[in-house]
């Protein structure tokens, strides 16, 4: 594993109790950062913190990223726990139920967009004033290959992730002279609990599109995200980084 230096950096990872977010938290921690895990299930957070095994360098907050007041109080608690904020990883997300676009329940569309797109907006909105105060920051948004390509039977998810890419590009430009880099990654299928939300035929479709012929791993996502969270990522902002085993070559 390459060594990345995140000493004296404090990071927030949303959806950090499991899956990709947990692997990111683990990698940031092993790179020297302290980490606030945000998630909506207190028991899952407690278990994740215990598994990470560094209580002095971790903090947890029960948050619903779709609620501005919940996000705001978690930001205050996270900044209070470690004195400052340097890194935000917007990872919390859901897949939503698979359906043809015209058969998608508007409430399900709204639920997916609220969590996957409005959530990162609200978290950026609350955290950026702290980064500006610091004069330093790194934001990484977890988008998806679906946002680049548009997966059939997942228009809500694909559209929300395309929105995350556009949010990344706009913010990157707004903060370009502030020493705050904003980038996103676009994974193809990575084995986590999120797959339980999907039809097997949809998982098979996504796997069939990956030239490497395998699923991605959470540690592979965490490795790229850790670099994007580091000072070494200094001349790149508003960019989209591929993590799709060759599915997207653009
Ligand atoms: P998981 O379902 O394993 O983890 C997501 C976490 O986010 C869960 O703990 C979940 O909590 C939490 N979460 C969901 N909604 C909220 C909310 N409103 N507020 C706070 N936390 C919330 O998913 P992954 O680790 O697989 O996915 C992480 C990110 O990566 C997502 O944005 C996903 O879209 C993206 N991604 C995943 C891919 C994959 O194949 N795994 C591929 C491409 C992108 P709860 O259990 O309560 O829902």
PDB file of C-alpha atoms and ligand atoms in Angstrom:
ATOM      1  CA  UNK A   1       0.000   0.000   0.000  1.00  0.00           C
ATOM      2  CA  UNK A   2       1.373   3.453  -0.893  1.00  0.00           C
ATOM      3  CA  UNK A   3       1.843   5.786   2.036  1.00  0.00           C
ATOM      4  CA  UNK A   4      -0.221   8.983   1.880  1.00  0.00           C
ATOM      5  CA  UNK A   5       0.417  11.740   4.394  1.00  0.00           C
ATOM      6  CA  UNK A   6      -2.750  13.040   6.065  1.00  0.00           C
ATOM      7  CA  UNK A   7      -1.209  13.846   9.462  1.00  0.00           C
ATOM      8  CA  UNK A   8      -3.052  16.627  11.304  1.00  0.00           C
ATOM      9  CA  UNK A   9      -5.953  16.520   8.861  1.00  0.00           C
ATOM     10  CA  UNK A  10      -9.504  16.056  10.054  1.00  0.00           C
ATOM     11  CA  UNK A  11     -11.940  14.369   7.684  1.00  0.00           C
ATOM     12  CA  UNK A  12     -15.682  13.826   7.543  1.00  0.00           C
ATOM     13  CA  UNK A  13     -16.868  10.715   5.689  1.00  0.00           C
ATOM     14  CA  UNK A  14     -20.620  10.530   5.137  1.00  0.00           C
ATOM     15  CA  UNK A  15     -22.139   7.057   5.024  1.00  0.00           C
ATOM     16  CA  UNK A  16     -18.973   5.986   6.836  1.00  0.00           C
ATOM     17  CA  UNK A  17     -20.468   3.160   8.890  1.00  0.00           C
ATOM     18  CA  UNK A  18     -20.092   0.580   6.149  1.00  0.00           C
ATOM     19  CA  UNK A  19     -19.216  -0.237   2.565  1.00  0.00           C
ATOM     20  CA  UNK A  20     -17.072   2.167   0.562  1.00  0.00           C
ATOM     21  CA  UNK A  21     -17.346   4.902   3.217  1.00  0.00           C
ATOM     22  CA  UNK A  22     -15.979   2.606   5.911  1.00  0.00           C
ATOM     23  CA  UNK A  23     -13.039   1.568   3.691  1.00  0.00           C
ATOM     24  CA  UNK A  24     -12.318   5.245   2.997  1.00  0.00           C
ATOM     25  CA  UNK A  25     -12.402   6.029   6.724  1.00  0.00           C
ATOM     26  CA  UNK A  26     -10.016   3.142   7.374  1.00  0.00           C
ATOM     27  CA  UNK A  27      -7.577   4.344   4.707  1.00  0.00           C
ATOM     28  CA  UNK A  28      -7.679   7.992   5.846  1.00  0.00           C
ATOM     29  CA  UNK A  29      -7.080   6.890   9.419  1.00  0.00           C
ATOM     30  CA  UNK A  30      -4.110   4.726   8.438  1.00  0.00           C
ATOM     31  CA  UNK A  31      -2.742   7.759   6.555  1.00  0.00           C
ATOM     32  CA  UNK A  32      -2.702   9.805   9.760  1.00  0.00           C
ATOM     33  CA  UNK A  33      -6.011  11.698   9.583  1.00  0.00           C
ATOM     34  CA  UNK A  34      -8.647  11.782  12.289  1.00  0.00           C
ATOM     35  CA  UNK A  35     -12.085  10.908  10.979  1.00  0.00           C
ATOM     36  CA  UNK A  36     -15.693  11.776  11.768  1.00  0.00           C
ATOM     37  CA  UNK A  37     -17.950   8.990  10.585  1.00  0.00           C
ATOM     38  CA  UNK A  38     -21.419  10.210   9.677  1.00  0.00           C
ATOM     39  CA  UNK A  39     -24.303   7.835   9.150  1.00  0.00           C
ATOM     40  CA  UNK A  40     -27.941   7.499  10.096  1.00  0.00           C
ATOM     41  CA  UNK A  41     -27.746   4.362  12.246  1.00  0.00           C
ATOM     42  CA  UNK A  42     -26.210   4.872  15.707  1.00  0.00           C
ATOM     43  CA  UNK A  43     -25.573   1.149  16.297  1.00  0.00           C
ATOM     44  CA  UNK A  44     -23.800   0.743  12.943  1.00  0.00           C
ATOM     45  CA  UNK A  45     -21.660   3.792  13.723  1.00  0.00           C
ATOM     46  CA  UNK A  46     -20.687   2.397  17.109  1.00  0.00           C
ATOM     47  CA  UNK A  47     -19.717  -0.923  15.562  1.00  0.00           C
ATOM     48  CA  UNK A  48     -17.705   0.789  12.807  1.00  0.00           C
ATOM     49  CA  UNK A  49     -15.845   2.931  15.339  1.00  0.00           C
ATOM     50  CA  UNK A  50     -15.017  -0.152  17.420  1.00  0.00           C
ATOM     51  CA  UNK A  51     -13.743  -1.992  14.321  1.00  0.00           C
ATOM     52  CA  UNK A  52     -11.538   0.951  13.364  1.00  0.00           C
ATOM     53  CA  UNK A  53      -9.960   0.686  16.802  1.00  0.00           C
ATOM     54  CA  UNK A  54      -8.616   4.231  17.225  1.00  0.00           C
ATOM     55  CA  UNK A  55     -11.144   5.909  19.533  1.00  0.00           C
ATOM     56  CA  UNK A  56      -8.904   8.932  20.081  1.00  0.00           C
ATOM     57  CA  UNK A  57      -8.811   9.627  16.333  1.00  0.00           C
ATOM     58  CA  UNK A  58     -12.423   8.885  15.443  1.00  0.00           C
ATOM     59  CA  UNK A  59     -15.707  10.598  16.111  1.00  0.00           C
ATOM     60  CA  UNK A  60     -19.227   9.635  15.098  1.00  0.00           C
ATOM     61  CA  UNK A  61     -22.362  11.604  14.330  1.00  0.00           C
ATOM     62  CA  UNK A  62     -25.859  10.374  13.592  1.00  0.00           C
ATOM     63  CA  UNK A  63     -26.875  12.410  10.565  1.00  0.00           C
ATOM     64  CA  UNK A  64     -29.494  12.433   7.858  1.00  0.00           C
ATOM     65  CA  UNK A  65     -27.696  14.153   4.977  1.00  0.00           C
ATOM     66  CA  UNK A  66     -31.015  15.240   3.458  1.00  0.00           C
ATOM     67  CA  UNK A  67     -31.780  17.501   6.446  1.00  0.00           C
ATOM     68  CA  UNK A  68     -29.965  20.848   6.623  1.00  0.00           C
ATOM     69  CA  UNK A  69     -30.298  21.147  10.417  1.00  0.00           C
ATOM     70  CA  UNK A  70     -29.011  17.607  10.988  1.00  0.00           C
ATOM     71  CA  UNK A  71     -26.000  18.299   8.744  1.00  0.00           C
ATOM     72  CA  UNK A  72     -25.311  21.645  10.430  1.00  0.00           C
ATOM     73  CA  UNK A  73     -25.258  20.166  13.943  1.00  0.00           C
ATOM     74  CA  UNK A  74     -23.005  17.307  12.798  1.00  0.00           C
ATOM     75  CA  UNK A  75     -20.571  19.832  11.277  1.00  0.00           C
ATOM     76  CA  UNK A  76     -20.441  21.736  14.568  1.00  0.00           C
ATOM     77  CA  UNK A  77     -19.864  18.492  16.509  1.00  0.00           C
ATOM     78  CA  UNK A  78     -17.147  17.284  14.099  1.00  0.00           C
ATOM     79  CA  UNK A  79     -15.318  20.622  14.070  1.00  0.00           C
ATOM     80  CA  UNK A  80     -15.608  20.747  17.870  1.00  0.00           C
ATOM     81  CA  UNK A  81     -14.231  17.216  18.278  1.00  0.00           C
ATOM     82  CA  UNK A  82     -10.974  17.876  16.448  1.00  0.00           C
ATOM     83  CA  UNK A  83     -10.677  21.675  16.343  1.00  0.00           C
ATOM     84  CA  UNK A  84     -10.952  22.080  12.558  1.00  0.00           C
ATOM     85  CA  UNK A  85     -12.113  20.478   9.334  1.00  0.00           C
ATOM     86  CA  UNK A  86      -9.919  19.788   6.293  1.00  0.00           C
ATOM     87  CA  UNK A  87     -11.557  17.023   4.271  1.00  0.00           C
ATOM     88  CA  UNK A  88     -15.114  16.132   3.279  1.00  0.00           C
ATOM     89  CA  UNK A  89     -15.952  12.873   1.524  1.00  0.00           C
ATOM     90  CA  UNK A  90     -19.559  12.873   0.306  1.00  0.00           C
ATOM     91  CA  UNK A  91     -20.167   9.153   0.131  1.00  0.00           C
ATOM     92  CA  UNK A  92     -23.634   8.470   1.624  1.00  0.00           C
ATOM     93  CA  UNK A  93     -25.964   7.204  -1.063  1.00  0.00           C
ATOM     94  CA  UNK A  94     -28.618   4.693  -2.020  1.00  0.00           C
ATOM     95  CA  UNK A  95     -29.374   2.765  -5.212  1.00  0.00           C
ATOM     96  CA  UNK A  96     -33.170   3.002  -5.106  1.00  0.00           C
ATOM     97  CA  UNK A  97     -35.552   0.469  -6.619  1.00  0.00           C
ATOM     98  CA  UNK A  98     -34.969  -0.604 -10.225  1.00  0.00           C
ATOM     99  CA  UNK A  99     -37.763   0.313 -12.643  1.00  0.00           C
ATOM    100  CA  UNK A 100     -38.324   1.740 -16.096  1.00  0.00           C
ATOM    101  CA  UNK A 101     -38.314   5.531 -15.936  1.00  0.00           C
ATOM    102  CA  UNK A 102     -42.014   5.835 -16.728  1.00  0.00           C
ATOM    103  CA  UNK A 103     -42.868   3.257 -14.082  1.00  0.00           C
ATOM    104  CA  UNK A 104     -40.812   4.933 -11.349  1.00  0.00           C
ATOM    105  CA  UNK A 105     -42.812   6.237  -8.405  1.00  0.00           C
ATOM    106  CA  UNK A 106     -42.190   9.999  -8.073  1.00  0.00           C
ATOM    107  CA  UNK A 107     -41.631   9.504  -4.322  1.00  0.00           C
ATOM    108  CA  UNK A 108     -38.848   6.977  -5.053  1.00  0.00           C
ATOM    109  CA  UNK A 109     -37.290   9.389  -7.576  1.00  0.00           C
ATOM    110  CA  UNK A 110     -37.350  12.135  -4.942  1.00  0.00           C
ATOM    111  CA  UNK A 111     -35.859   9.886  -2.235  1.00  0.00           C
ATOM    112  CA  UNK A 112     -32.888   8.951  -4.433  1.00  0.00           C
ATOM    113  CA  UNK A 113     -32.225  12.517  -5.578  1.00  0.00           C
ATOM    114  CA  UNK A 114     -32.574  13.875  -2.025  1.00  0.00           C
ATOM    115  CA  UNK A 115     -29.966  11.505  -0.596  1.00  0.00           C
ATOM    116  CA  UNK A 116     -27.558  11.238  -3.524  1.00  0.00           C
ATOM    117  CA  UNK A 117     -27.552  14.839  -4.775  1.00  0.00           C
ATOM    118  CA  UNK A 118     -29.150  17.207  -2.264  1.00  0.00           C
ATOM    119  CA  UNK A 119     -27.202  15.444   0.517  1.00  0.00           C
ATOM    120  CA  UNK A 120     -23.763  16.309  -0.945  1.00  0.00           C
ATOM    121  CA  UNK A 121     -24.981  19.874  -1.649  1.00  0.00           C
ATOM    122  CA  UNK A 122     -26.082  20.345   1.985  1.00  0.00           C
ATOM    123  CA  UNK A 123     -22.840  18.854   3.326  1.00  0.00           C
ATOM    124  CA  UNK A 124     -20.700  21.068   1.054  1.00  0.00           C
ATOM    125  CA  UNK A 125     -22.765  24.095   2.024  1.00  0.00           C
ATOM    126  CA  UNK A 126     -22.180  23.473   5.739  1.00  0.00           C
ATOM    127  CA  UNK A 127     -18.512  22.426   5.568  1.00  0.00           C
ATOM    128  CA  UNK A 128     -17.060  24.894   3.043  1.00  0.00           C
ATOM    129  CA  UNK A 129     -17.132  27.931   5.400  1.00  0.00           C
ATOM    130  CA  UNK A 130     -14.844  25.916   7.734  1.00  0.00           C
ATOM    131  CA  UNK A 131     -12.461  25.084   4.874  1.00  0.00           C
ATOM    132  CA  UNK A 132     -12.404  28.719   3.753  1.00  0.00           C
ATOM    133  CA  UNK A 133     -11.552  29.753   7.295  1.00  0.00           C
ATOM    134  CA  UNK A 134      -8.658  27.239   7.239  1.00  0.00           C
ATOM    135  CA  UNK A 135      -7.444  28.360   3.832  1.00  0.00           C
ATOM    136  CA  UNK A 136      -7.229  24.675   2.877  1.00  0.00           C
ATOM    137  CA  UNK A 137      -9.546  21.832   1.969  1.00  0.00           C
ATOM    138  CA  UNK A 138     -10.180  18.719  -0.063  1.00  0.00           C
ATOM    139  CA  UNK A 139     -13.665  17.570  -1.062  1.00  0.00           C
ATOM    140  CA  UNK A 140     -14.280  14.236  -2.771  1.00  0.00           C
ATOM    141  CA  UNK A 141     -17.730  13.285  -4.014  1.00  0.00           C
ATOM    142  CA  UNK A 142     -18.618   9.661  -4.742  1.00  0.00           C
ATOM    143  CA  UNK A 143     -20.551   9.715  -8.010  1.00  0.00           C
ATOM    144  CA  UNK A 144     -20.952   6.610 -10.217  1.00  0.00           C
ATOM    145  CA  UNK A 145     -20.317   5.252 -13.691  1.00  0.00           C
ATOM    146  CA  UNK A 146     -24.132   5.408 -13.940  1.00  0.00           C
ATOM    147  CA  UNK A 147     -23.865   9.194 -13.940  1.00  0.00           C
ATOM    148  CA  UNK A 148     -21.596   9.084 -16.996  1.00  0.00           C
ATOM    149  CA  UNK A 149     -23.363   6.392 -18.961  1.00  0.00           C
ATOM    150  CA  UNK A 150     -26.958   6.248 -17.683  1.00  0.00           C
ATOM    151  CA  UNK A 151     -27.894   2.737 -16.550  1.00  0.00           C
ATOM    152  CA  UNK A 152     -31.264   1.476 -17.786  1.00  0.00           C
ATOM    153  CA  UNK A 153     -33.859   0.902 -15.036  1.00  0.00           C
ATOM    154  CA  UNK A 154     -32.004   3.324 -12.776  1.00  0.00           C
ATOM    155  CA  UNK A 155     -32.768   6.791 -14.180  1.00  0.00           C
ATOM    156  CA  UNK A 156     -33.177   8.331 -10.705  1.00  0.00           C
ATOM    157  CA  UNK A 157     -29.792   6.987  -9.602  1.00  0.00           C
ATOM    158  CA  UNK A 158     -28.034   7.837 -12.892  1.00  0.00           C
ATOM    159  CA  UNK A 159     -29.455  11.365 -12.946  1.00  0.00           C
ATOM    160  CA  UNK A 160     -28.545  11.977  -9.300  1.00  0.00           C
ATOM    161  CA  UNK A 161     -24.947  10.880  -9.932  1.00  0.00           C
ATOM    162  CA  UNK A 162     -24.681  13.014 -13.096  1.00  0.00           C
ATOM    163  CA  UNK A 163     -25.818  15.846 -10.833  1.00  0.00           C
ATOM    164  CA  UNK A 164     -22.994  15.031  -8.404  1.00  0.00           C
ATOM    165  CA  UNK A 165     -20.501  15.371 -11.263  1.00  0.00           C
ATOM    166  CA  UNK A 166     -21.941  18.766 -12.237  1.00  0.00           C
ATOM    167  CA  UNK A 167     -21.928  19.903  -8.591  1.00  0.00           C
ATOM    168  CA  UNK A 168     -18.241  18.907  -8.432  1.00  0.00           C
ATOM    169  CA  UNK A 169     -17.392  20.907 -11.562  1.00  0.00           C
ATOM    170  CA  UNK A 170     -19.249  24.056 -10.433  1.00  0.00           C
ATOM    171  CA  UNK A 171     -17.773  23.970  -6.937  1.00  0.00           C
ATOM    172  CA  UNK A 172     -14.298  23.239  -8.234  1.00  0.00           C
ATOM    173  CA  UNK A 173     -14.380  26.457 -10.239  1.00  0.00           C
ATOM    174  CA  UNK A 174     -15.888  28.507  -7.400  1.00  0.00           C
ATOM    175  CA  UNK A 175     -13.118  27.382  -5.025  1.00  0.00           C
ATOM    176  CA  UNK A 176     -10.248  27.178  -7.519  1.00  0.00           C
ATOM    177  CA  UNK A 177      -8.250  30.007  -5.972  1.00  0.00           C
ATOM    178  CA  UNK A 178      -9.040  29.035  -2.354  1.00  0.00           C
ATOM    179  CA  UNK A 179      -6.660  26.061  -1.964  1.00  0.00           C
ATOM    180  CA  UNK A 180      -9.743  23.839  -1.773  1.00  0.00           C
ATOM    181  CA  UNK A 181      -9.809  21.060  -4.386  1.00  0.00           C
ATOM    182  CA  UNK A 182     -13.136  19.448  -5.281  1.00  0.00           C
ATOM    183  CA  UNK A 183     -13.118  16.213  -7.260  1.00  0.00           C
ATOM    184  CA  UNK A 184     -15.299  13.166  -7.752  1.00  0.00           C
ATOM    185  CA  UNK A 185     -14.911   9.497  -8.560  1.00  0.00           C
ATOM    186  CA  UNK A 186     -17.134   7.287 -10.703  1.00  0.00           C
ATOM    187  CA  UNK A 187     -17.033   3.662  -9.538  1.00  0.00           C
ATOM    188  CA  UNK A 188     -18.590   0.764 -11.412  1.00  0.00           C
ATOM    189  CA  UNK A 189     -19.966  -2.083  -9.299  1.00  0.00           C
ATOM    190  CA  UNK A 190     -18.192  -2.561  -5.970  1.00  0.00           C
ATOM    191  CA  UNK A 191     -19.365  -5.340  -3.672  1.00  0.00           C
ATOM    192  CA  UNK A 192     -21.139  -3.781  -0.682  1.00  0.00           C
ATOM    193  CA  UNK A 193     -24.560  -4.018   0.981  1.00  0.00           C
ATOM    194  CA  UNK A 194     -25.937  -1.510  -1.552  1.00  0.00           C
ATOM    195  CA  UNK A 195     -26.229  -4.372  -4.059  1.00  0.00           C
ATOM    196  CA  UNK A 196     -29.021  -5.829  -1.915  1.00  0.00           C
ATOM    197  CA  UNK A 197     -31.206  -2.967  -3.159  1.00  0.00           C
ATOM    198  CA  UNK A 198     -30.794  -4.097  -6.779  1.00  0.00           C
ATOM    199  CA  UNK A 199     -32.289  -6.793  -8.993  1.00  0.00           C
ATOM    200  CA  UNK A 200     -29.777  -9.593  -9.815  1.00  0.00           C
ATOM    201  CA  UNK A 201     -30.360  -8.911 -13.529  1.00  0.00           C
ATOM    202  CA  UNK A 202     -29.241  -5.303 -12.970  1.00  0.00           C
ATOM    203  CA  UNK A 203     -26.048  -6.426 -11.171  1.00  0.00           C
ATOM    204  CA  UNK A 204     -25.348  -8.908 -13.996  1.00  0.00           C
ATOM    205  CA  UNK A 205     -25.853  -6.126 -16.561  1.00  0.00           C
ATOM    206  CA  UNK A 206     -23.381  -3.845 -14.772  1.00  0.00           C
ATOM    207  CA  UNK A 207     -20.767  -6.600 -14.407  1.00  0.00           C
ATOM    208  CA  UNK A 208     -21.081  -7.528 -18.085  1.00  0.00           C
ATOM    209  CA  UNK A 209     -20.049  -3.968 -19.002  1.00  0.00           C
ATOM    210  CA  UNK A 210     -16.721  -4.091 -17.109  1.00  0.00           C
ATOM    211  CA  UNK A 211     -13.790  -5.051 -19.382  1.00  0.00           C
ATOM    212  CA  UNK A 212     -11.750  -6.306 -16.405  1.00  0.00           C
ATOM    213  CA  UNK A 213     -14.548  -8.832 -15.889  1.00  0.00           C
ATOM    214  CA  UNK A 214     -14.760  -8.427 -12.130  1.00  0.00           C
ATOM    215  CA  UNK A 215     -16.312  -6.294  -9.412  1.00  0.00           C
ATOM    216  CA  UNK A 216     -14.291  -3.491  -7.854  1.00  0.00           C
ATOM    217  CA  UNK A 217     -13.174  -3.627  -4.223  1.00  0.00           C
ATOM    218  CA  UNK A 218     -13.787  -1.067  -1.510  1.00  0.00           C
ATOM    219  CA  UNK A 219     -10.046  -0.740  -0.833  1.00  0.00           C
ATOM    220  CA  UNK A 220      -9.486   0.163  -4.502  1.00  0.00           C
ATOM    221  CA  UNK A 221     -11.981   3.013  -4.172  1.00  0.00           C
ATOM    222  CA  UNK A 222     -10.412   4.095  -0.873  1.00  0.00           C
ATOM    223  CA  UNK A 223      -6.906   4.233  -2.398  1.00  0.00           C
ATOM    224  CA  UNK A 224      -7.951   6.728  -5.083  1.00  0.00           C
ATOM    225  CA  UNK A 225     -10.046   8.782  -2.668  1.00  0.00           C
ATOM    226  CA  UNK A 226      -7.162   8.991  -0.166  1.00  0.00           C
ATOM    227  CA  UNK A 227      -4.898  10.523  -2.802  1.00  0.00           C
ATOM    228  CA  UNK A 228      -7.619  13.006  -3.806  1.00  0.00           C
ATOM    229  CA  UNK A 229      -7.853  13.968  -0.108  1.00  0.00           C
ATOM    230  CA  UNK A 230      -4.130  14.698   0.111  1.00  0.00           C
ATOM    231  CA  UNK A 231      -2.027  17.813  -0.397  1.00  0.00           C
ATOM    232  CA  UNK A 232      -0.421  16.090  -3.391  1.00  0.00           C
ATOM    233  CA  UNK A 233      -3.687  16.594  -5.259  1.00  0.00           C
ATOM    234  CA  UNK A 234      -2.845  20.253  -5.778  1.00  0.00           C
ATOM    235  CA  UNK A 235      -3.416  21.112  -9.461  1.00  0.00           C
ATOM    236  CA  UNK A 236      -6.600  19.134 -10.070  1.00  0.00           C
ATOM    237  CA  UNK A 237     -10.085  20.371  -9.269  1.00  0.00           C
ATOM    238  CA  UNK A 238     -13.568  19.920 -10.703  1.00  0.00           C
ATOM    239  CA  UNK A 239     -12.404  16.616 -12.168  1.00  0.00           C
ATOM    240  CA  UNK A 240     -14.017  13.207 -12.554  1.00  0.00           C
ATOM    241  CA  UNK A 241     -11.821  10.152 -11.802  1.00  0.00           C
ATOM    242  CA  UNK A 242     -12.745   6.795 -13.269  1.00  0.00           C
ATOM    243  CA  UNK A 243     -12.943   3.628 -11.116  1.00  0.00           C
ATOM    244  CA  UNK A 244     -14.716   1.300 -13.504  1.00  0.00           C
ATOM    245  CA  UNK A 245     -12.325  -1.491 -14.523  1.00  0.00           C
ATOM    246  CA  UNK A 246     -12.193   0.005 -17.999  1.00  0.00           C
ATOM    247  CA  UNK A 247     -15.920   0.531 -18.593  1.00  0.00           C
ATOM    248  CA  UNK A 248     -15.470   4.253 -19.173  1.00  0.00           C
ATOM    249  CA  UNK A 249     -12.391   5.345 -21.086  1.00  0.00           C
ATOM    250  CA  UNK A 250     -13.318   9.020 -20.976  1.00  0.00           C
TER     251      UNK A 250
HETATM  252  P1  LIG B   1     -23.744   1.092   1.411  1.00  0.00           P
HETATM  253  O1  LIG B   1     -25.208   0.908   1.320  1.00  0.00           O
HETATM  254  O2  LIG B   1     -22.888  -0.073   1.778  1.00  0.00           O
HETATM  255  O3  LIG B   1     -23.372   2.306   2.388  1.00  0.00           O
HETATM  256  C1  LIG B   1     -23.984   3.554   2.255  1.00  0.00           C
HETATM  257  C2  LIG B   1     -24.132   4.163   3.617  1.00  0.00           C
HETATM  258  O4  LIG B   1     -24.741   5.467   3.456  1.00  0.00           O
HETATM  259  C3  LIG B   1     -25.061   3.337   4.526  1.00  0.00           C
HETATM  260  O5  LIG B   1     -24.513   3.172   5.811  1.00  0.00           O
HETATM  261  C4  LIG B   1     -26.316   4.180   4.538  1.00  0.00           C
HETATM  262  O6  LIG B   1     -27.130   4.034   5.686  1.00  0.00           O
HETATM  263  C5  LIG B   1     -25.757   5.585   4.458  1.00  0.00           C
HETATM  264  N1  LIG B   1     -26.801   6.534   4.136  1.00  0.00           N
HETATM  265  C6  LIG B   1     -27.815   6.376   3.236  1.00  0.00           C
HETATM  266  N2  LIG B   1     -28.640   7.421   3.280  1.00  0.00           N
HETATM  267  C7  LIG B   1     -28.165   8.279   4.213  1.00  0.00           C
HETATM  268  C8  LIG B   1     -28.597   9.518   4.726  1.00  0.00           C
HETATM  269  N3  LIG B   1     -29.737  10.107   4.274  1.00  0.00           N
HETATM  270  N4  LIG B   1     -27.856  10.135   5.676  1.00  0.00           N
HETATM  271  C9  LIG B   1     -26.732   9.539   6.153  1.00  0.00           C
HETATM  272  N5  LIG B   1     -26.277   8.341   5.721  1.00  0.00           N
HETATM  273  C10 LIG B   1     -26.996   7.705   4.759  1.00  0.00           C
HETATM  274  O7  LIG B   1     -23.309   1.656  -0.029  1.00  0.00           O
HETATM  275  P2  LIG B   1     -21.879   1.722  -0.771  1.00  0.00           P
HETATM  276  O8  LIG B   1     -20.788   1.747   0.208  1.00  0.00           O
HETATM  277  O9  LIG B   1     -21.877   0.714  -1.838  1.00  0.00           O
HETATM  278  O10 LIG B   1     -22.028   3.141  -1.498  1.00  0.00           O
HETATM  279  C11 LIG B   1     -21.350   4.308  -1.077  1.00  0.00           C
HETATM  280  C12 LIG B   1     -21.436   5.331  -2.192  1.00  0.00           C
HETATM  281  O11 LIG B   1     -20.805   4.817  -3.377  1.00  0.00           O
HETATM  282  C13 LIG B   1     -22.872   5.679  -2.589  1.00  0.00           C
HETATM  283  O12 LIG B   1     -22.964   7.050  -2.866  1.00  0.00           O
HETATM  284  C14 LIG B   1     -23.070   4.872  -3.870  1.00  0.00           C
HETATM  285  O13 LIG B   1     -24.036   5.429  -4.714  1.00  0.00           O
HETATM  286  C15 LIG B   1     -21.683   4.951  -4.469  1.00  0.00           C
HETATM  287  N6  LIG B   1     -21.406   3.908  -5.446  1.00  0.00           N
HETATM  288  C16 LIG B   1     -21.460   2.582  -5.066  1.00  0.00           C
HETATM  289  C17 LIG B   1     -21.213   1.602  -5.996  1.00  0.00           C
HETATM  290  C18 LIG B   1     -21.269   0.160  -5.647  1.00  0.00           C
HETATM  291  O14 LIG B   1     -21.329  -0.667  -6.574  1.00  0.00           O
HETATM  292  N7  LIG B   1     -21.228  -0.233  -4.376  1.00  0.00           N
HETATM  293  C19 LIG B   1     -20.895   1.937  -7.407  1.00  0.00           C
HETATM  294  C20 LIG B   1     -20.877   3.355  -7.678  1.00  0.00           C
HETATM  295  C21 LIG B   1     -21.108   4.290  -6.726  1.00  0.00           C
HETATM  296  P3  LIG B   1     -28.446   3.103   5.647  1.00  0.00           P
HETATM  297  O15 LIG B   1     -27.933   1.740   5.883  1.00  0.00           O
HETATM  298  O16 LIG B   1     -29.282   3.638   6.766  1.00  0.00           O
HETATM  299  O17 LIG B   1     -29.085   3.290   4.295  1.00  0.00           O
END
